[in-house]
Amino acid sequence: MKRTFIIYCCLCIISMIACSHNHNTIVINTSNWSTKDSVNNTHITLSCSYIKEGKTGLKDSINTWLCKVFGDDSCKFKGVIQNMLKTNGQALKNSFLNEKVEFSKTVRVIYEDSDYITLLLNEHCLANDNPGYYGSIGCTFRKIDGHKMGWEFLKNKNRHNLIQEIENGLIEYFEITESSSNTKGELLRDHLLCDKIPLPKSEPYLTDSGIELIYQQNEIACLAEGLPKVTIKR
């Protein structure tokens, strides 16, 4: 009798673990769409990683964000990723009519733990051999309910200390070392388009290294400086 009871308890525990694992399992798929117009030298490439299987709230939140990323503001193709990419791609192709354009937009998963998942959007457009545009935005979602995270990650940070961490991160990004006549802070400001270091316009997101902040083109530095990026410890 006692042996039967022990076996029953073991089976219950195994069943609970299996259910818990399935409950938190996320299956990620990737869809791609591209077109190349050899006459106008227009090349458009779209790629999107998305949640195929997972909690309903998480899928819904991510799909809503993906709609905005790929120009489907009314969410007509919410959850129908391939159709969304095709529609966005055709609209981009029509907008680039008679222009020589290399355009790419990709969304991929860059971080995942038991509580959060982060997707990163990269967008690049090179038109008529001009320097072009490049942007990168990360977005972290809470798995349990799909809540889109952001500045909450830094709510317990003292603002003065946070700005100091950002300044130190930018000094590292720009590879600044002290000269005999200038401090690192003074040399950093030589790289910036502003007198004071503002918080970036795009919200922070989680990576393997910590909480990442990224500045877009011309936000605090000139085009040649790229997208300044700093990582804050969690």
Short mmCIF file of C-alpha atoms in Angstrom, two decimals:
data_model
loop_
_atom_site.label_atom_id
_atom_site.label_comp_id
_atom_site.label_asym_id
_atom_site.label_seq_id
_atom_site.Cartn_x
_atom_site.Cartn_y
_atom_site.Cartn_z
CA MET A 1 0.00 0.00 0.00
CA LYS A 2 2.77 2.40 1.03
CA ARG A 3 4.72 1.56 -2.14
CA THR A 4 1.67 2.23 -4.32
CA PHE A 5 1.16 5.60 -2.61
CA ILE A 6 4.81 6.60 -3.18
CA ILE A 7 4.58 5.64 -6.86
CA TYR A 8 1.35 7.66 -7.18
CA CYS A 9 2.98 10.70 -5.60
CA CYS A 10 5.98 10.44 -7.95
CA LEU A 11 3.71 10.25 -10.97
CA CYS A 12 1.81 13.33 -9.78
CA ILE A 13 5.04 15.32 -9.38
CA ILE A 14 6.27 14.27 -12.83
CA SER A 15 2.91 15.26 -14.30
CA MET A 16 3.02 18.67 -12.60
CA ILE A 17 6.55 19.32 -13.87
CA ALA A 18 5.53 18.34 -17.40
CA CYS A 19 2.48 20.60 -17.31
CA SER A 20 4.55 23.48 -15.94
CA HIS A 21 7.12 22.98 -18.69
CA ASN A 22 4.49 22.92 -21.43
CA HIS A 23 2.81 25.98 -19.92
CA ASN A 24 5.99 28.03 -20.28
CA THR A 25 7.20 26.57 -23.55
CA ILE A 26 7.62 29.07 -26.38
CA VAL A 27 7.95 27.97 -29.98
CA ILE A 28 9.57 30.56 -32.26
CA ASN A 29 9.15 30.66 -36.03
CA THR A 30 10.63 32.96 -38.65
CA SER A 31 8.97 34.24 -41.83
CA ASN A 32 10.79 35.92 -44.72
CA TRP A 33 9.73 37.99 -47.72
CA SER A 34 11.88 39.64 -50.37
CA THR A 35 11.68 41.18 -53.81
CA LYS A 36 14.27 42.40 -56.29
CA ASP A 37 13.53 44.73 -59.18
CA SER A 38 16.45 44.44 -61.60
CA VAL A 39 15.17 47.37 -63.68
CA ASN A 40 15.12 49.93 -60.84
CA ASN A 41 17.76 48.16 -58.72
CA THR A 42 15.33 47.98 -55.81
CA HIS A 43 15.91 45.21 -53.31
CA ILE A 44 13.65 44.77 -50.27
CA THR A 45 14.16 42.10 -47.61
CA LEU A 46 11.87 41.53 -44.63
CA SER A 47 12.35 38.92 -41.93
CA CYS A 48 10.38 38.38 -38.74
CA SER A 49 10.70 35.99 -35.81
CA TYR A 50 7.45 35.52 -33.91
CA ILE A 51 5.82 33.34 -31.26
CA LYS A 52 4.08 30.38 -32.86
CA GLU A 53 3.19 28.71 -29.56
CA GLY A 54 3.03 30.33 -26.14
CA LYS A 55 0.74 32.06 -23.71
CA THR A 56 -2.15 33.91 -25.38
CA GLY A 57 -1.36 37.24 -23.68
CA LEU A 58 2.27 37.07 -24.74
CA LYS A 59 1.46 36.16 -28.34
CA ASP A 60 -1.16 38.90 -28.56
CA SER A 61 1.16 41.58 -27.17
CA ILE A 62 4.06 40.63 -29.45
CA ASN A 63 1.81 40.37 -32.52
CA THR A 64 0.41 43.86 -31.81
CA TRP A 65 3.96 45.23 -31.62
CA LEU A 66 4.91 43.44 -34.85
CA CYS A 67 1.92 45.01 -36.61
CA LYS A 68 3.24 48.49 -35.76
CA VAL A 69 6.77 47.51 -36.80
CA PHE A 70 5.62 46.31 -40.20
CA GLY A 71 3.16 49.11 -40.96
CA ASP A 72 -0.08 47.26 -40.15
CA ASP A 73 -1.44 49.91 -37.78
CA SER A 74 -4.98 48.52 -37.89
CA CYS A 75 -3.65 45.02 -37.08
CA LYS A 76 -5.50 43.60 -40.09
CA PHE A 77 -2.95 40.79 -40.39
CA LYS A 78 -2.35 40.34 -36.67
CA GLY A 79 -0.87 36.88 -36.18
CA VAL A 80 -0.76 36.20 -39.94
CA ILE A 81 2.89 37.10 -40.28
CA GLN A 82 3.57 36.07 -43.88
CA ASN A 83 0.63 38.12 -45.20
CA MET A 84 1.72 41.07 -43.08
CA LEU A 85 5.26 40.95 -44.50
CA LYS A 86 3.98 40.65 -48.07
CA THR A 87 1.62 43.62 -47.69
CA ASN A 88 4.30 45.78 -46.07
CA GLY A 89 6.85 44.72 -48.68
CA GLN A 90 4.57 45.61 -51.60
CA ALA A 91 3.78 48.99 -50.04
CA LEU A 92 7.50 49.70 -49.62
CA LYS A 93 8.18 48.65 -53.21
CA ASN A 94 5.52 51.07 -54.49
CA SER A 95 6.93 53.90 -52.36
CA PHE A 96 10.43 53.31 -53.79
CA LEU A 97 9.24 53.40 -57.41
CA ASN A 98 11.99 54.52 -59.83
CA GLU A 99 14.56 54.68 -57.03
CA LYS A 100 17.67 52.62 -56.46
CA VAL A 101 17.05 51.26 -52.97
CA GLU A 102 18.47 48.58 -50.70
CA PHE A 103 16.05 48.12 -47.82
CA SER A 104 16.00 45.55 -45.04
CA LYS A 105 13.95 45.13 -41.89
CA THR A 106 14.47 42.22 -39.52
CA VAL A 107 13.02 41.23 -36.18
CA ARG A 108 14.69 38.44 -34.21
CA VAL A 109 14.73 37.08 -30.68
CA ILE A 110 17.97 38.10 -28.94
CA TYR A 111 17.26 37.17 -25.33
CA GLU A 112 15.04 34.86 -23.33
CA ASP A 113 14.91 33.72 -19.71
CA SER A 114 12.19 32.22 -17.53
CA ASP A 115 10.43 35.59 -17.12
CA TYR A 116 11.19 37.69 -20.20
CA ILE A 117 11.77 37.56 -23.94
CA THR A 118 13.39 40.31 -26.03
CA LEU A 119 12.97 40.98 -29.74
CA LEU A 120 15.29 43.29 -31.66
CA LEU A 121 14.25 45.31 -34.71
CA ASN A 122 16.98 46.30 -37.17
CA GLU A 123 16.14 48.50 -40.14
CA HIS A 124 18.46 49.72 -42.90
CA CYS A 125 17.71 51.78 -45.97
CA LEU A 126 20.26 52.84 -48.60
CA ALA A 127 18.67 55.00 -51.31
CA ASN A 128 20.35 56.27 -54.47
CA ASP A 129 23.82 55.66 -52.97
CA ASN A 130 23.18 58.15 -50.14
CA PRO A 131 24.50 57.34 -46.63
CA GLY A 132 21.06 56.02 -45.76
CA TYR A 133 19.26 55.25 -42.54
CA TYR A 134 19.91 52.63 -39.91
CA GLY A 135 17.87 52.03 -36.78
CA SER A 136 17.76 49.44 -34.04
CA ILE A 137 15.07 49.08 -31.35
CA GLY A 138 14.73 46.35 -28.76
CA CYS A 139 11.54 45.40 -26.97
CA THR A 140 11.21 43.12 -23.94
CA PHE A 141 7.97 41.35 -23.03
CA ARG A 142 7.01 39.75 -19.73
CA LYS A 143 6.12 36.13 -20.37
CA ILE A 144 3.46 35.67 -17.71
CA ASP A 145 1.07 38.29 -19.16
CA GLY A 146 2.71 39.75 -22.29
CA HIS A 147 3.28 43.16 -20.70
CA LYS A 148 5.65 45.30 -22.78
CA MET A 149 8.51 46.31 -20.52
CA GLY A 150 10.76 49.36 -20.70
CA TRP A 151 11.68 52.05 -18.21
CA GLU A 152 10.42 49.81 -15.36
CA PHE A 153 13.80 48.09 -15.52
CA LEU A 154 15.44 51.29 -14.26
CA LYS A 155 12.80 52.51 -11.79
CA ASN A 156 14.96 51.69 -8.77
CA LYS A 157 18.01 53.45 -10.17
CA ASN A 158 19.01 56.81 -8.76
CA ARG A 159 18.86 59.25 -11.69
CA HIS A 160 22.26 60.80 -10.96
CA ASN A 161 23.88 57.36 -10.71
CA LEU A 162 22.08 56.24 -13.87
CA ILE A 163 23.37 59.21 -15.88
CA GLN A 164 26.85 58.47 -14.56
CA GLU A 165 26.56 54.84 -15.70
CA ILE A 166 25.38 55.99 -19.12
CA GLU A 167 28.28 58.45 -19.37
CA ASN A 168 30.75 55.71 -18.46
CA GLY A 169 29.14 53.41 -21.02
CA LEU A 170 29.42 56.05 -23.75
CA ILE A 171 33.06 56.68 -22.86
CA GLU A 172 33.64 52.98 -23.39
CA TYR A 173 31.59 52.96 -26.62
CA PHE A 174 33.57 55.86 -28.10
CA GLU A 175 36.83 54.32 -26.77
CA ILE A 176 37.79 57.52 -24.99
CA THR A 177 40.94 57.71 -22.89
CA GLU A 178 42.16 60.69 -20.92
CA SER A 179 44.64 63.04 -22.54
CA SER A 180 47.06 65.25 -20.65
CA SER A 181 44.78 68.27 -20.92
CA ASN A 182 41.25 66.85 -21.02
CA THR A 183 39.10 64.67 -18.79
CA LYS A 184 37.12 61.76 -20.21
CA GLY A 185 33.91 63.74 -19.63
CA GLU A 186 35.17 66.67 -21.68
CA LEU A 187 36.38 64.37 -24.46
CA LEU A 188 33.03 62.58 -24.47
CA ARG A 189 31.20 65.83 -25.13
CA ASP A 190 33.36 66.33 -28.21
CA HIS A 191 31.57 63.29 -29.65
CA LEU A 192 28.05 64.45 -28.77
CA LEU A 193 25.59 66.70 -30.53
CA CYS A 194 24.32 67.99 -27.16
CA ASP A 195 25.78 69.54 -24.01
CA LYS A 196 24.07 67.17 -21.58
CA ILE A 197 23.52 63.45 -21.93
CA PRO A 198 19.78 62.74 -22.29
CA LEU A 199 18.08 59.41 -21.88
CA PRO A 200 17.51 57.72 -25.25
CA LYS A 201 14.12 58.08 -26.94
CA SER A 202 13.74 54.31 -27.33
CA GLU A 203 13.05 52.28 -24.19
CA PRO A 204 15.57 49.95 -22.56
CA TYR A 205 15.46 46.19 -23.11
CA LEU A 206 17.06 43.08 -21.65
CA THR A 207 20.04 41.24 -23.13
CA ASP A 208 22.44 38.61 -21.85
CA SER A 209 24.70 41.41 -20.61
CA GLY A 210 22.07 43.42 -18.74
CA ILE A 211 19.74 46.34 -19.49
CA GLU A 212 20.64 47.86 -22.83
CA LEU A 213 20.08 51.47 -23.88
CA ILE A 214 20.53 52.49 -27.50
CA TYR A 215 20.55 55.91 -29.14
CA GLN A 216 19.30 56.23 -32.71
CA GLN A 217 21.08 57.97 -35.58
CA ASN A 218 21.79 61.66 -34.92
CA GLU A 219 20.13 61.46 -31.49
CA ILE A 220 23.28 62.33 -29.56
CA ALA A 221 26.06 61.70 -32.10
CA CYS A 222 26.66 62.25 -35.80
CA LEU A 223 25.91 59.63 -38.45
CA ALA A 224 29.48 58.35 -38.58
CA GLU A 225 29.38 57.42 -34.87
CA GLY A 226 26.72 54.76 -35.50
CA LEU A 227 24.16 53.89 -32.83
CA PRO A 228 25.72 54.60 -29.41
CA LYS A 229 24.85 51.81 -27.02
CA VAL A 230 25.41 51.25 -23.30
CA THR A 231 24.64 48.37 -20.96
CA ILE A 232 23.43 48.90 -17.41
CA LYS A 233 23.84 46.10 -14.85
CA ARG A 234 20.57 44.62 -13.58
#
